[in-house]
Amino acid sequence: MKKKWSLLLTSLVLVSSILSACGSNNGGNDDQSSNSTEPNKSGEQVEIRIMGYNAESSRASYLKLLEEKLPNIKVTFEFVALDSFNNVLNSQLNAGQGPDIIEVGGETRLLANAGHLMDLTNESFTSKYANVGLAPYSVDSKVYATPLQSWYEGIFYNKAIFRDNNIAVPKTFDEFIQIHKALAANGIKAQTMGAQSWEPMMKQSIGLVNNEFYSNPANKDFDEKFNAGEAKLAEAWLPYVEEWSRLITEGILTEDMLGLSYDQALDEFATGKAAMWESGPWAVGTILEKNPEIELGMFPIPGITEGPGFLIGGPGSALAINDKTKHKAEALQVLEFTATPEAQQALIADNAGSSFLTGVEVDLGEIYADAEEAFKAGNVYAPWTAAWISGNPIVEGYGKALQEVLAGTKTVQQALVDADDVNDMMRKTLE
C-alpha cells in the first residue's frame, strides 16, 4: 500500500506541475514571451535548444544535416534520460526556461492541454505526414507535434546460438517458453532482462495483449472507453497478462533480474552470455561495437495461437515547439526541414525505423527479416502512446507493479488494478 501511494503522489506531482505551468502561462520568463514568427534578420545565428530523451548518438546524422542545411541556426541538443525527463522538462517550463523544441511521446496530450505546445495543424509541413503518424500527437483534431521515425521493440536473438542448439524462431507463446527450457537444459541462459527498469516487463506483457486482445476487432474501441474510465485493464487484459506471467512462474524471468540494469542486460546478450534480449534498433550499434561477429536477428513477441506476432511500438517520439519560445520562426524551420526525405533518411540511418512522411521508403535490413510478416500485417502497437491520454504515468505504474509481481509481493491482477487506479486518478485530476 505504501508503494501504491508513493506512485500516486509522483503522478500527482507531475500533473500538478503541468497544470500549474498552464496557470502561469502569462507570468513566465519575459525572455520567453516575445515568440515572434518573424525570422531573425540580423545575420547572426539563432540558437535553438532541443531537449530529447533519445541519446544524441541516435540523432547524429540528423543533427549534422541540420547544421549543414540551416546555417542561420545553431542547434544545441540537450539529452535528458527518460526516467527524469518529465520532471526536468516541467521544472524548466514552469520557470519559463523550457527548450525551444521538445521531443515528446506519451506526455504530448498532457503538455498540449496545459498550453505548452504550439498548434502545428495548419503548418505546410504537417500535411506531409500520414495521419496514423500524427494521431498520437493530436488533441481535438489539432496537431501539436510531428513524428520522427517509428519505433519498435521485439526479441533480439543470437542466430548462432539458436542454430547450434537446433532452436527455431518461435511461432507461439508456448514455443517461446519451450525454447527457454531447451536452452536452459543445454546450460545456456535463454533470456536476459534489465528488470531494474520498469519498462521491459511492461512492454513484453503488452506484446502478448496485442496478439490476443487488440488484434480482435471487437476490442477496437477499448482504448477510448479506457480513457473515459468506462473499461478496466484488470478485467480486459487479465487472462493475457496472466499467460505472459508464466515466464515468472516457470522460472524464466527470475527475481535476480530486478538488480540487472539495461546496460548489463545488453552486455550479457551482446557477449553471448544470453541467447535473447528484448529491445529495439537503437541498441544495435552498441551490440555490434561489443561483438562485431554476432549474428543478430529479431522476432516479434508471439501470441498464444500461431500468427505473425506483434512488436511493441508505433509512431516514435515526435518534435513539438514550445509555445513560449522566442524563436518560433527558426523552430518552425527545423520542423519544416525535418519533413523532407533527406532528413527522414538521416534519422533512420542512426535508428532504424519506418517513416511517416509520405513517399519515404525504408529497407530495414536482414536483422529484422523474421519480423517482416508482423510489419506487413501492421502488427506494431503501443496503446499508451497511440491512444491513452495519460499513457506514461499509467504504464510506469503498471511496470513498477510488475516488478513487485516478479518479487513475489503482488499478483498480476493487483498490478492491473494499480494501473487502473492511476488512470482514474489522472482522469479525475484533469477534469
Short mmCIF file of N, CA and C in Angstrom, two decimals, residues 243-325:
data_model
loop_
_atom_site.label_atom_id
_atom_site.label_comp_id
_atom_site.label_asym_id
_atom_site.label_seq_id
_atom_site.Cartn_x
_atom_site.Cartn_y
_atom_site.Cartn_z
N GLU A 243 -1.19 -15.17 -18.68
CA GLU A 243 -0.49 -16.10 -19.56
C GLU A 243 0.98 -15.70 -19.71
N TRP A 244 1.22 -14.39 -19.91
CA TRP A 244 2.61 -13.92 -20.03
C TRP A 244 3.38 -14.22 -18.75
N SER A 245 2.71 -14.12 -17.59
CA SER A 245 3.40 -14.31 -16.30
C SER A 245 3.88 -15.74 -16.09
N ARG A 246 3.56 -16.65 -17.02
CA ARG A 246 4.17 -17.99 -16.96
C ARG A 246 5.70 -17.88 -17.03
N LEU A 247 6.18 -16.82 -17.66
CA LEU A 247 7.63 -16.61 -17.71
C LEU A 247 8.21 -16.45 -16.31
N ILE A 248 7.38 -15.97 -15.39
CA ILE A 248 7.82 -15.83 -13.99
C ILE A 248 7.57 -17.13 -13.24
N THR A 249 6.36 -17.65 -13.33
CA THR A 249 6.02 -18.84 -12.54
C THR A 249 6.81 -20.07 -12.98
N GLU A 250 7.28 -20.09 -14.22
CA GLU A 250 8.06 -21.23 -14.70
C GLU A 250 9.56 -20.97 -14.61
N GLY A 251 9.94 -19.90 -13.89
CA GLY A 251 11.34 -19.67 -13.57
C GLY A 251 12.21 -19.15 -14.70
N ILE A 252 11.59 -18.52 -15.70
CA ILE A 252 12.36 -17.99 -16.83
C ILE A 252 12.82 -16.56 -16.53
N LEU A 253 11.90 -15.73 -16.06
CA LEU A 253 12.27 -14.42 -15.53
C LEU A 253 12.42 -14.58 -14.03
N THR A 254 13.55 -14.21 -13.50
CA THR A 254 13.87 -14.51 -12.10
C THR A 254 14.11 -13.24 -11.30
N GLU A 255 13.94 -13.35 -9.98
CA GLU A 255 13.99 -12.18 -9.10
C GLU A 255 15.33 -11.46 -9.20
N ASP A 256 16.42 -12.19 -9.45
CA ASP A 256 17.73 -11.53 -9.53
C ASP A 256 17.81 -10.54 -10.69
N MET A 257 16.91 -10.67 -11.68
CA MET A 257 16.91 -9.73 -12.81
C MET A 257 16.48 -8.33 -12.37
N LEU A 258 15.84 -8.22 -11.21
CA LEU A 258 15.47 -6.90 -10.69
C LEU A 258 16.70 -6.06 -10.36
N GLY A 259 17.84 -6.71 -10.21
CA GLY A 259 19.09 -6.00 -9.95
C GLY A 259 19.91 -5.76 -11.19
N LEU A 260 19.36 -6.15 -12.33
CA LEU A 260 20.11 -6.06 -13.59
C LEU A 260 19.66 -4.81 -14.35
N SER A 261 20.61 -3.97 -14.75
CA SER A 261 20.28 -2.75 -15.48
C SER A 261 20.14 -3.05 -16.97
N TYR A 262 19.64 -2.07 -17.70
CA TYR A 262 19.54 -2.17 -19.17
C TYR A 262 20.91 -2.46 -19.76
N ASP A 263 21.92 -1.68 -19.34
CA ASP A 263 23.26 -1.84 -19.92
C ASP A 263 23.86 -3.20 -19.58
N GLN A 264 23.62 -3.69 -18.38
CA GLN A 264 24.14 -5.01 -18.01
C GLN A 264 23.48 -6.11 -18.83
N ALA A 265 22.18 -5.98 -19.05
CA ALA A 265 21.48 -6.98 -19.85
C ALA A 265 21.96 -6.93 -21.30
N LEU A 266 22.12 -5.72 -21.82
CA LEU A 266 22.65 -5.57 -23.18
C LEU A 266 24.00 -6.27 -23.30
N ASP A 267 24.86 -6.05 -22.31
CA ASP A 267 26.20 -6.63 -22.35
C ASP A 267 26.13 -8.16 -22.32
N GLU A 268 25.24 -8.70 -21.49
CA GLU A 268 25.10 -10.17 -21.42
C GLU A 268 24.71 -10.73 -22.78
N PHE A 269 23.77 -10.06 -23.43
CA PHE A 269 23.31 -10.55 -24.74
C PHE A 269 24.40 -10.37 -25.80
N ALA A 270 24.98 -9.19 -25.85
CA ALA A 270 25.97 -8.89 -26.90
C ALA A 270 27.18 -9.80 -26.82
N THR A 271 27.56 -10.19 -25.61
CA THR A 271 28.76 -11.01 -25.44
C THR A 271 28.45 -12.50 -25.44
N GLY A 272 27.23 -12.87 -25.79
CA GLY A 272 26.90 -14.28 -25.94
C GLY A 272 26.60 -15.01 -24.65
N LYS A 273 26.40 -14.26 -23.55
CA LYS A 273 26.07 -14.92 -22.27
C LYS A 273 24.59 -15.21 -22.15
N ALA A 274 23.80 -14.67 -23.06
CA ALA A 274 22.36 -14.97 -23.10
C ALA A 274 21.94 -15.00 -24.57
N ALA A 275 20.93 -15.82 -24.87
CA ALA A 275 20.54 -16.02 -26.27
C ALA A 275 19.53 -14.99 -26.76
N MET A 276 18.77 -14.38 -25.84
CA MET A 276 17.72 -13.45 -26.25
C MET A 276 17.69 -12.24 -25.32
N TRP A 277 17.24 -11.13 -25.88
CA TRP A 277 17.08 -9.89 -25.11
C TRP A 277 16.08 -9.01 -25.84
N GLU A 278 15.16 -8.43 -25.11
CA GLU A 278 14.14 -7.58 -25.73
C GLU A 278 14.61 -6.13 -25.77
N SER A 279 14.62 -5.57 -26.97
CA SER A 279 14.93 -4.14 -27.12
C SER A 279 14.61 -3.73 -28.56
N GLY A 280 15.18 -2.61 -28.99
CA GLY A 280 14.88 -2.10 -30.33
C GLY A 280 16.11 -1.68 -31.09
N PRO A 281 15.94 -1.15 -32.30
CA PRO A 281 17.05 -0.82 -33.19
C PRO A 281 18.08 0.13 -32.60
N TRP A 282 17.67 0.96 -31.63
CA TRP A 282 18.60 1.91 -31.04
C TRP A 282 19.76 1.21 -30.33
N ALA A 283 19.61 -0.08 -30.04
CA ALA A 283 20.66 -0.81 -29.32
C ALA A 283 21.65 -1.50 -30.26
N VAL A 284 21.32 -1.54 -31.55
CA VAL A 284 22.12 -2.34 -32.48
C VAL A 284 23.57 -1.87 -32.55
N GLY A 285 23.77 -0.56 -32.63
CA GLY A 285 25.12 -0.04 -32.72
C GLY A 285 25.99 -0.47 -31.55
N THR A 286 25.45 -0.39 -30.35
CA THR A 286 26.21 -0.78 -29.15
C THR A 286 26.47 -2.28 -29.14
N ILE A 287 25.47 -3.07 -29.54
CA ILE A 287 25.66 -4.53 -29.60
C ILE A 287 26.81 -4.88 -30.54
N LEU A 288 26.81 -4.25 -31.71
CA LEU A 288 27.84 -4.57 -32.71
C LEU A 288 29.21 -4.03 -32.30
N GLU A 289 29.24 -2.94 -31.54
CA GLU A 289 30.52 -2.46 -31.02
C GLU A 289 31.11 -3.47 -30.05
N LYS A 290 30.27 -4.06 -29.22
CA LYS A 290 30.74 -5.03 -28.24
C LYS A 290 31.09 -6.36 -28.88
N ASN A 291 30.38 -6.71 -29.95
CA ASN A 291 30.60 -8.01 -30.59
C ASN A 291 30.30 -7.90 -32.08
N PRO A 292 31.29 -7.45 -32.86
CA PRO A 292 31.05 -7.28 -34.31
C PRO A 292 30.71 -8.58 -35.02
N GLU A 293 31.02 -9.72 -34.43
CA GLU A 293 30.79 -11.01 -35.08
C GLU A 293 29.41 -11.61 -34.77
N ILE A 294 28.66 -10.98 -33.90
CA ILE A 294 27.37 -11.57 -33.50
C ILE A 294 26.44 -11.68 -34.72
N GLU A 295 25.74 -12.80 -34.82
CA GLU A 295 24.73 -12.99 -35.87
C GLU A 295 23.38 -12.59 -35.25
N LEU A 296 22.95 -11.40 -35.60
CA LEU A 296 21.83 -10.77 -34.89
C LEU A 296 20.52 -10.88 -35.67
N GLY A 297 19.48 -11.24 -34.96
CA GLY A 297 18.15 -11.25 -35.54
C GLY A 297 17.14 -10.71 -34.55
N MET A 298 15.94 -10.43 -35.03
CA MET A 298 14.84 -10.01 -34.15
C MET A 298 13.57 -10.71 -34.60
N PHE A 299 12.81 -11.25 -33.63
CA PHE A 299 11.48 -11.77 -33.95
C PHE A 299 10.43 -11.09 -33.09
N PRO A 300 9.18 -11.04 -33.55
CA PRO A 300 8.13 -10.38 -32.77
C PRO A 300 7.71 -11.23 -31.58
N ILE A 301 7.04 -10.62 -30.64
CA ILE A 301 6.50 -11.36 -29.49
C ILE A 301 5.34 -12.22 -29.98
N PRO A 302 5.45 -13.54 -29.81
CA PRO A 302 4.41 -14.42 -30.37
C PRO A 302 3.15 -14.44 -29.53
N GLY A 303 2.05 -14.81 -30.18
CA GLY A 303 0.77 -14.92 -29.48
C GLY A 303 0.50 -16.33 -29.01
N ILE A 304 -0.61 -16.52 -28.33
CA ILE A 304 -0.97 -17.84 -27.83
C ILE A 304 -1.25 -18.78 -29.01
N THR A 305 -1.91 -18.25 -30.03
CA THR A 305 -2.12 -19.01 -31.25
C THR A 305 -1.16 -18.52 -32.33
N GLU A 306 -0.81 -19.39 -33.27
CA GLU A 306 0.18 -19.04 -34.27
C GLU A 306 -0.29 -17.90 -35.16
N GLY A 307 0.61 -16.98 -35.41
CA GLY A 307 0.30 -15.84 -36.26
C GLY A 307 1.57 -15.06 -36.49
N PRO A 308 1.44 -13.88 -37.10
CA PRO A 308 2.65 -13.09 -37.39
C PRO A 308 3.33 -12.50 -36.17
N GLY A 309 2.63 -12.52 -35.00
CA GLY A 309 3.21 -11.92 -33.81
C GLY A 309 3.08 -10.41 -33.82
N PHE A 310 3.49 -9.79 -32.72
CA PHE A 310 3.37 -8.34 -32.58
C PHE A 310 4.67 -7.75 -32.06
N LEU A 311 4.99 -6.58 -32.56
CA LEU A 311 6.05 -5.77 -31.99
C LEU A 311 5.42 -4.67 -31.15
N ILE A 312 6.13 -4.25 -30.13
CA ILE A 312 5.69 -3.10 -29.36
C ILE A 312 6.21 -1.86 -30.06
N GLY A 313 5.36 -0.90 -30.31
CA GLY A 313 5.85 0.31 -30.94
C GLY A 313 4.76 1.05 -31.69
N GLY A 314 5.16 1.85 -32.64
CA GLY A 314 4.23 2.67 -33.40
C GLY A 314 4.92 3.95 -33.78
N PRO A 315 4.17 4.99 -33.96
CA PRO A 315 4.82 6.27 -34.19
C PRO A 315 5.80 6.53 -33.05
N GLY A 316 7.02 6.87 -33.40
CA GLY A 316 8.03 7.06 -32.36
C GLY A 316 7.82 8.38 -31.65
N SER A 317 8.88 8.89 -31.11
CA SER A 317 8.76 10.19 -30.49
C SER A 317 8.57 11.24 -31.60
N ALA A 318 8.28 12.44 -31.20
CA ALA A 318 7.96 13.50 -32.16
C ALA A 318 8.60 14.79 -31.68
N LEU A 319 8.59 15.77 -32.55
CA LEU A 319 9.11 17.08 -32.17
C LEU A 319 7.97 18.07 -32.06
N ALA A 320 7.92 18.75 -30.92
CA ALA A 320 6.93 19.79 -30.69
C ALA A 320 7.66 21.10 -30.42
N ILE A 321 6.98 22.20 -30.61
CA ILE A 321 7.58 23.52 -30.36
C ILE A 321 6.98 24.11 -29.09
N ASN A 322 7.85 24.55 -28.22
CA ASN A 322 7.42 25.24 -27.00
C ASN A 322 6.64 26.49 -27.40
N ASP A 323 5.41 26.57 -26.97
CA ASP A 323 4.57 27.70 -27.38
C ASP A 323 5.14 29.04 -26.92
N LYS A 324 6.08 29.02 -25.95
CA LYS A 324 6.63 30.28 -25.44
C LYS A 324 8.03 30.57 -25.98
N THR A 325 8.49 29.77 -26.93
CA THR A 325 9.82 30.05 -27.48
C THR A 325 9.85 31.44 -28.10
#
